[in-house]
XYZ file of C-alpha atoms in Angstrom:
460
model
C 35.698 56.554 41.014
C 35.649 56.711 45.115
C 38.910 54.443 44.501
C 40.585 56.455 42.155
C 40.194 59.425 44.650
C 41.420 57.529 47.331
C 44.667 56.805 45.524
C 45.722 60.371 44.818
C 44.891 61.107 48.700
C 47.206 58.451 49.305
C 49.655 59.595 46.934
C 49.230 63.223 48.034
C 50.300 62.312 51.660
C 53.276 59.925 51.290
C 54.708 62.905 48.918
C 54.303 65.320 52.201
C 55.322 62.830 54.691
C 58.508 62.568 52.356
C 59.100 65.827 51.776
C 59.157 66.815 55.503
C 61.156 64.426 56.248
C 63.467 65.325 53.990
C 63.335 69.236 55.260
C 63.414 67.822 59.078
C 66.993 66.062 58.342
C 68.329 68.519 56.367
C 68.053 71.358 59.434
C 69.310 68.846 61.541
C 72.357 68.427 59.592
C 72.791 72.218 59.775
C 72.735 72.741 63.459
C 74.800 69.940 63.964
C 77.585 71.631 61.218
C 77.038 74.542 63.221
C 77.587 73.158 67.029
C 80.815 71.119 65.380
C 81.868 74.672 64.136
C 81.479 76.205 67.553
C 82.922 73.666 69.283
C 86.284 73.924 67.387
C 87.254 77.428 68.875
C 86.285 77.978 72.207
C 85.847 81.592 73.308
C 88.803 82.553 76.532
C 89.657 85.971 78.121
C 93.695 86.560 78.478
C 95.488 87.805 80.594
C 99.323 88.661 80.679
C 101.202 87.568 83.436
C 103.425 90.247 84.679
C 106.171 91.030 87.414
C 105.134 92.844 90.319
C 105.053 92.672 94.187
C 101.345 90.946 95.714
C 100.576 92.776 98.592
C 100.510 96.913 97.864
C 102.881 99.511 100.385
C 100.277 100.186 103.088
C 98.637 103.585 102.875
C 98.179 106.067 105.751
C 96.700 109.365 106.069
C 97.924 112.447 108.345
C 97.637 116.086 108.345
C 100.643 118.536 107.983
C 101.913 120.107 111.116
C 104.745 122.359 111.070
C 108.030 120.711 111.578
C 108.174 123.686 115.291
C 105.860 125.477 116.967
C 107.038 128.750 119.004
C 104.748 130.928 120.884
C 105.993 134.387 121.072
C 105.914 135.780 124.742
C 106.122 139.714 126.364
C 108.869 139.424 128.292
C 108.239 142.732 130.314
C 105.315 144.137 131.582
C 103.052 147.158 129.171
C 100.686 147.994 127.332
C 100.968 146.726 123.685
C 100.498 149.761 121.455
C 101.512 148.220 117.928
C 101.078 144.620 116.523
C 102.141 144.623 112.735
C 101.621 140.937 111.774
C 98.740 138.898 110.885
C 97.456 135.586 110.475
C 99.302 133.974 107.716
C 102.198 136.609 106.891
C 105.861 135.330 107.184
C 108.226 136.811 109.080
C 112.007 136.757 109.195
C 114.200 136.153 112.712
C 114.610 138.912 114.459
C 112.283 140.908 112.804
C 110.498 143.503 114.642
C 106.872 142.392 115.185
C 104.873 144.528 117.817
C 105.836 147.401 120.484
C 104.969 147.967 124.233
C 104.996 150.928 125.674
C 108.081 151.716 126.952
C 107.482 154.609 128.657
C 108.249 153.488 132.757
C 111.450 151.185 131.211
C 112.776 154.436 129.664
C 112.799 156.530 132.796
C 114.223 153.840 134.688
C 117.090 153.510 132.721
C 117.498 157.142 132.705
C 117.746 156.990 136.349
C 120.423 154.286 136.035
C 122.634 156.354 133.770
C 122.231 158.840 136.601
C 123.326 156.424 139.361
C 126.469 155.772 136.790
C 127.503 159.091 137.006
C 127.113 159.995 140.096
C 129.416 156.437 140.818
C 131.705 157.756 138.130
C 132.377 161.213 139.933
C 132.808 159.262 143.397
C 135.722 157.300 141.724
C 137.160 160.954 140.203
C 137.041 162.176 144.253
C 138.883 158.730 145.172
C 141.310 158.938 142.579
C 141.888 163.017 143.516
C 141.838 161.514 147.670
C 145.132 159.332 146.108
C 146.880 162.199 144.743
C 146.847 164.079 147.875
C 147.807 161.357 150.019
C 150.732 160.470 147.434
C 151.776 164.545 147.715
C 151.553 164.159 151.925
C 153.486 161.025 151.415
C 156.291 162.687 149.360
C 156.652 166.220 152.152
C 156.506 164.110 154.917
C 159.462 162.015 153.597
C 161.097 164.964 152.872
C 160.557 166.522 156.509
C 162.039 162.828 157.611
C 165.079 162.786 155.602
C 165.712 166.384 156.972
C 165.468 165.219 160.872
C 167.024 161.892 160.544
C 170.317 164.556 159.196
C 170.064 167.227 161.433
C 169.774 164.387 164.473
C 173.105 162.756 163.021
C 174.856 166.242 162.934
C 173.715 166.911 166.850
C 174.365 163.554 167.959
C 177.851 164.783 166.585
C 178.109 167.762 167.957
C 177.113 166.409 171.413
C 179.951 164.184 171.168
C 182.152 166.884 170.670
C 180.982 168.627 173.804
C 179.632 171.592 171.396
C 176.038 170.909 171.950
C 174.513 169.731 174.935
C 172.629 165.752 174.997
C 169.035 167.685 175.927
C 169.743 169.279 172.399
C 170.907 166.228 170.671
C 168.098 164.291 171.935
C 165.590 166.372 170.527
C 166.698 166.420 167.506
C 166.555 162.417 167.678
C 162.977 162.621 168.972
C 161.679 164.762 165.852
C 163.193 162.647 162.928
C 161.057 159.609 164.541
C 158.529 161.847 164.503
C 158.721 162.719 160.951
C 159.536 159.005 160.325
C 155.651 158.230 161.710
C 154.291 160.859 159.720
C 155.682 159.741 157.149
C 154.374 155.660 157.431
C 151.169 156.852 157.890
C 150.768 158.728 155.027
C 152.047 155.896 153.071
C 148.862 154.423 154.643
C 146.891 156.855 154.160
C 147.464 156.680 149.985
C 146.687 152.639 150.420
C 143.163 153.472 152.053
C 142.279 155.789 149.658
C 143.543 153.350 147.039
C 141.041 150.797 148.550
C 138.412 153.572 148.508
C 139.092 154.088 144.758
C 138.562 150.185 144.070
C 135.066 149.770 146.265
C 133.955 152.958 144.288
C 134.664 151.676 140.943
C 133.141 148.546 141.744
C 129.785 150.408 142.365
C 130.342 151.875 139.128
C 130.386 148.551 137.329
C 127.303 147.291 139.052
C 125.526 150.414 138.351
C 126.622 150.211 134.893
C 125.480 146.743 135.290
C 122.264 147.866 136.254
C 122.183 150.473 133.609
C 122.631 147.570 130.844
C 119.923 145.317 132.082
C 117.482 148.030 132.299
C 118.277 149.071 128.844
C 118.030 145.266 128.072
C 114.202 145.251 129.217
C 113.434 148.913 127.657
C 114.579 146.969 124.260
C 111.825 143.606 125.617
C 109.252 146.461 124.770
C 109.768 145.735 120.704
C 108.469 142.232 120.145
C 110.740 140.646 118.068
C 110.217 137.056 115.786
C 112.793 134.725 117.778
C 112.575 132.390 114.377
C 111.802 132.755 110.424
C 107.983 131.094 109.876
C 104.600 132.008 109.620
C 101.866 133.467 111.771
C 99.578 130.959 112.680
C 97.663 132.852 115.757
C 97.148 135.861 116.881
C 96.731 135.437 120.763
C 96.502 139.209 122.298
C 95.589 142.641 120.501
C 96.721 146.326 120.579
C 95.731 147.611 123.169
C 95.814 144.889 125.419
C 97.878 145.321 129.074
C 100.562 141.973 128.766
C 102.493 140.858 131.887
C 105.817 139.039 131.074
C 105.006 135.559 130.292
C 101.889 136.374 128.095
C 101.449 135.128 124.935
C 101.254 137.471 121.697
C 101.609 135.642 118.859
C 102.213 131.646 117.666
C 104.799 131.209 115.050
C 105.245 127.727 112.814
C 108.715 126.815 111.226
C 107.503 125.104 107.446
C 111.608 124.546 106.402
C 110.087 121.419 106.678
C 106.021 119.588 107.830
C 105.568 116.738 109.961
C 102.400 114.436 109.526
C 101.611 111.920 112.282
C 100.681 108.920 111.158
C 98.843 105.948 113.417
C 100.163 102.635 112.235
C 99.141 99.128 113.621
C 100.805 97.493 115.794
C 100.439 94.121 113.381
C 102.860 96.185 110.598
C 104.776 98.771 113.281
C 107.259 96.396 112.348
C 107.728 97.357 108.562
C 108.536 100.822 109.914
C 111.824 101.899 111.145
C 113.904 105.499 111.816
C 115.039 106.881 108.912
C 113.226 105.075 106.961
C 112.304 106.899 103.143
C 108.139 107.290 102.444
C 106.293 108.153 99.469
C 103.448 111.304 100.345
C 101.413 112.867 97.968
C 98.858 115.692 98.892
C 95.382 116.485 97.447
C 96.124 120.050 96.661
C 98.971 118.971 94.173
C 97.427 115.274 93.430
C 100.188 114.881 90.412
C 103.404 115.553 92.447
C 104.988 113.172 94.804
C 107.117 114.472 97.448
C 109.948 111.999 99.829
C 109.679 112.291 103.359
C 111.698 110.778 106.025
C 110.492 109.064 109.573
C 111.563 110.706 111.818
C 110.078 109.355 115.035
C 107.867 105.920 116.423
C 106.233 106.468 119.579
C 107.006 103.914 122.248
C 103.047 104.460 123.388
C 100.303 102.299 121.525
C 97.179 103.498 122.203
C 95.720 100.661 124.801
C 92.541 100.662 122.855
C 92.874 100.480 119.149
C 96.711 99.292 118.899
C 97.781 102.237 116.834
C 101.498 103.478 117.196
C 101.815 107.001 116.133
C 104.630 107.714 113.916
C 106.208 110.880 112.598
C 107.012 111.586 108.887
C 108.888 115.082 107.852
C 108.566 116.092 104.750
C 111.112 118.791 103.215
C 109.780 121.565 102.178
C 111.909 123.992 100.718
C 110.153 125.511 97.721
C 107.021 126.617 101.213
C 104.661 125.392 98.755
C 103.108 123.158 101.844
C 101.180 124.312 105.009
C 99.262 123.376 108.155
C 96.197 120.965 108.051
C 96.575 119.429 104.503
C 95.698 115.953 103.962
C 98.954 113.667 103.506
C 98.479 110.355 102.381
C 102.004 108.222 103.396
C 102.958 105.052 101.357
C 106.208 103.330 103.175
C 108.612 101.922 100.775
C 107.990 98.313 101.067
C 110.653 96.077 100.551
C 108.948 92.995 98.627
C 110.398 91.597 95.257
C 108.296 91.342 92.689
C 107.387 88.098 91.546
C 105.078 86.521 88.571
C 101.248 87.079 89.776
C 97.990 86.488 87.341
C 94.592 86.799 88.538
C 93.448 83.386 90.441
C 90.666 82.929 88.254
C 93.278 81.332 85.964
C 93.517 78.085 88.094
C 89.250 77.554 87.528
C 90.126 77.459 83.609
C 91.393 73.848 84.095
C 88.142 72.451 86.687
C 84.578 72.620 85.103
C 83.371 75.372 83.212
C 80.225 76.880 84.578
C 78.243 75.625 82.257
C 78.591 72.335 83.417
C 78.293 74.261 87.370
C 74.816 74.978 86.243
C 73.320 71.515 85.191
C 70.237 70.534 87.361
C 70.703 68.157 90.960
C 69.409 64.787 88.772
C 72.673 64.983 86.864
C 74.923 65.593 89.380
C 73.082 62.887 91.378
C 74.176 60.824 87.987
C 77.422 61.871 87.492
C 78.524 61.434 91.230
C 77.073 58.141 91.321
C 78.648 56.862 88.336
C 82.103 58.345 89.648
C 84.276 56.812 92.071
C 84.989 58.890 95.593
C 88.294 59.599 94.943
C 87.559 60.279 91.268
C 85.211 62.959 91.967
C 87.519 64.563 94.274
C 90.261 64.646 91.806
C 88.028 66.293 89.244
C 86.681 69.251 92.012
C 90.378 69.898 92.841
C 91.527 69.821 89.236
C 93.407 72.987 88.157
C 93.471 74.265 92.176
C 96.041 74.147 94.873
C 96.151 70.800 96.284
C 95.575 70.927 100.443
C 96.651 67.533 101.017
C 100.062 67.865 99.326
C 100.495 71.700 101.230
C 99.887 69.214 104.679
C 102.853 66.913 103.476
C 105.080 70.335 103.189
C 105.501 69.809 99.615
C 104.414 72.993 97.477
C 100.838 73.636 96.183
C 100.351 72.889 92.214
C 97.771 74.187 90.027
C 96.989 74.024 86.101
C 96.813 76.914 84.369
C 96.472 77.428 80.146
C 99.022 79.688 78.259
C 97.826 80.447 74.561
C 100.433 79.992 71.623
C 100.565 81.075 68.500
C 98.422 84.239 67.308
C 95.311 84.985 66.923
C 93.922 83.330 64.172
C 95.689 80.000 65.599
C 95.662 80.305 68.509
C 95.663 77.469 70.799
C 96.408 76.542 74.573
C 98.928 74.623 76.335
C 98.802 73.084 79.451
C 101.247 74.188 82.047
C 101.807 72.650 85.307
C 102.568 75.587 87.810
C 103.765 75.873 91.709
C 101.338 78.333 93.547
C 102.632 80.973 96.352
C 100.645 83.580 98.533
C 97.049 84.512 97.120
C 95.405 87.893 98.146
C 92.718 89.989 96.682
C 92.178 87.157 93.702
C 95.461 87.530 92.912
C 98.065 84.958 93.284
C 101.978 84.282 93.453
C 103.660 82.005 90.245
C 106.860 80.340 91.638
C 107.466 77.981 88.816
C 106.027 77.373 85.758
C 104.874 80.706 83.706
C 107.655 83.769 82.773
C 106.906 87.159 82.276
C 104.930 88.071 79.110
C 103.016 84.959 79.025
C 99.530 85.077 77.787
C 97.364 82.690 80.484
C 93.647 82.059 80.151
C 91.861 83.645 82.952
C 88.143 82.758 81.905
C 86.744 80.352 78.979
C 83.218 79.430 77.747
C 83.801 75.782 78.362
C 86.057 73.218 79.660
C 90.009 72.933 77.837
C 91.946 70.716 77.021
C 95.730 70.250 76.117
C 96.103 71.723 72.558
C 92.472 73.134 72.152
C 91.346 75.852 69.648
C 90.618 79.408 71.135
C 89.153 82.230 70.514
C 90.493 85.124 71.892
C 88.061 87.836 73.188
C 87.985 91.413 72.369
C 88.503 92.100 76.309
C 91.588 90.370 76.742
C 95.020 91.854 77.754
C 97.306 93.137 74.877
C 101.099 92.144 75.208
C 103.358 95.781 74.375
């Protein structure tokens, strides 16, 4: 009986030892189907490699001046008794802006018109002085004419014996007489000729004086010498101004400046003329073009910054004083094929393998040949050695083909350029559109299955 029992125990555990060993290979042969499945299509990011310049137009930031400044000025001395502007209106040229008082200018120019008159009647006295001295001038020719005759008819006579010489002579001695007279009144209307000039002359200055007097009566209304805005108000009514002081600060905004310091490391990216790209935060969706218009010759010693002037039109006087500017120069780089640098680690060791513990490593290096490891570190990166030589640097990136449900990678041997910011430069090897494999979840191979992710780029 004990035997019998012992058999069916016996029995009873061979058919468990069987039957999990039979369960046992059965998961085993799932995983495994499972990992084989997986390992057909391995998961990659994509990225499309496009045309576009590597390094980005430098930014700068500035604040809006206007393009002048102009400080209006009393040019006279008084009391300002009306200032009609504020800060912020806009005013025309020539527009009356504020008033002196005028008061001491207007009696002085009264008393100039006065001095003009009385110069004016001087010249009417001269002029009359002429006329009288012409008149003397024409009787005292007249009185000669007479005694030069009547001294030819006695010298004559006392030829004849009819008159005696005395009388003869006498008569000669009174038409040279009348012959004087008559010279000096011919003199006499020259003088008072020259009198008549000198006085008119002191008419014109006093009519000079008269106009500059009524030049600095009209100084008493302030006037805007250009068209802009009020940016200051520097005196008040009321205030006494001497000529000189200021009243008010004007700004011309035809068109803003912004100063801009640039470095003296890309100064020379900048030149006159040159056309920039500014945008402003108060309208953050328009783009205006400015021009430079000046580059300081002084750096400042200490931080190597070069100021440099940008005007911006501004025609539309949508723009004022103390906005933010941010300037973008117009670079002049040509755009070339760039993908992300991460695309060059796709062909070295995924990270997986990056992660295994120091005892393999130990392993793998030790089973590897010197130059064989190094060849596998570099693979899929710029090579340094040939970049010594002067050849160009070579990388291997993967481009997938075919879509997505069979999709696979290819292999492409590629010349590297510049890199910068994890970017970097394609000069052979990849055109524009091309789909490249920027990140996988394990090492590839020539021809491999992928799987694209959902995060990859979309070509339009």
């Amino acid at each position: 009986m004990k035997s019998i029992w012992t058999l069916v125990a016996l029995a009873s555990l061979s058919t468990g030892t069987v039957s999990c060993g039979s369960q046992g290979d059965k998961g085993s042969s799932q995983a495994q189907t499972v990992n084989q499945t997986q390992g057909q299509k391995i998961p990659v990011d994509v990225a499309i490699a496009s045309l576009e310049a590597l390094e980005e137009d430098n930014k700068y930031t500035g604040t809006t001046a206007p393009i002048r400044e102009v400080a209006v000025k009393s040019r006279v001395e008084g009391r300002l008794i009306d200032l009609a502007v504020d800060i912020g209106d806009r005013v025309e040229a020539g527009q009356a802006i504020g008033q002196l008082d005028d008061a001491v200018l207007t009696a002085t120019v009264l008393q100039a018109e006065a001095e003009v008159a009385a110069r004016s009647s001087e010249v009417a006295q001269a002029n009359a002085a002429v006329g009288n001295a012409r008149a003397q001038v024409e009787k005292t020719k007249v009185e000669y004419q007479q005694a030069q005759a009547d001294a030819e008819r006695f010298n004559k006579l006392a030829k004849d014996g009819a008159v005696s010489a005395q009388t003869a002579e006498s008569a000669n001695t009174r038409a040279r007489s009348a012959e004087q007279s008559w010279r000096s009144a011919e003199q006499q209307v020259n003088l008072q000729q020259q009198t008549v000039g000198a006085t008119s002359q002191r008419v014109l200055a006093q009519e000079a004086i008269k106009l500059r007097e009524q030049e600095r009566q009209s100084y008493t209304t302030i006037s805007a010498p250009i068209s802009g805005v009020v940016l200051e108000k520097v005196s008040e009514t009321g205030n006494l101004l001497f000529a000189g002081n200021d009243v008010l600060k004007l700004g011309d905004f035809s068109q803003v400046k912004v100063i801009v310091l640039v470095s003296e490391l890309e100064i020379s990216k900048v030149r006159p003329n040159q056309s920039v790209n500014v945008r402003f935060d108060t309208f953050p969706n328009q783009q205006f073009k400015g021009t430079v218009r000046r580059i300081s010759r002084a750096a400042d010693p200490v931080a190597r910054l070069i100021p440099v002037e940008v005007v911006v039109p501004n025609n539309d006087g949508k723009l004022g004083s103390g906005q933010l500017a941010r300037v973008q120069f117009a670079g002049r780089q040509e755009k070339q094929i760039i993908i992300a640098d991460s695309a060059l680690e796709a062909a070295g060791r995924p990270a997986k393998d990056a992660a295994k513990g120091s005892d393999a490593k130990v392993d793998e290096k030790a089973n590897t040949k010197p130059s064989e490891n190094k060849s596998s570190e570099n693979s899929g990166k710029p090579s340094d050695k040939a970049n010594e030589k002067g050849k160009p640097r070579t990388g291997t990136v993967f481009v997938v083909i075919g879509d997505a449900k069979d999709a696979k990678v290819s292999a492409r041997q590629v010349t590297l350029g510049n890199r910068r910011d994890g970017k970097v430069v394609i000069l052979s090897g990849l055109n524009d559109g091309d789909r490249v494999v920027v990140r996988s979840g394990g090492k590839l191979k020539d021809g491999d299955a992928v799987r694209i992710s959902v995060l990859s780029e979309k070509a339009n």
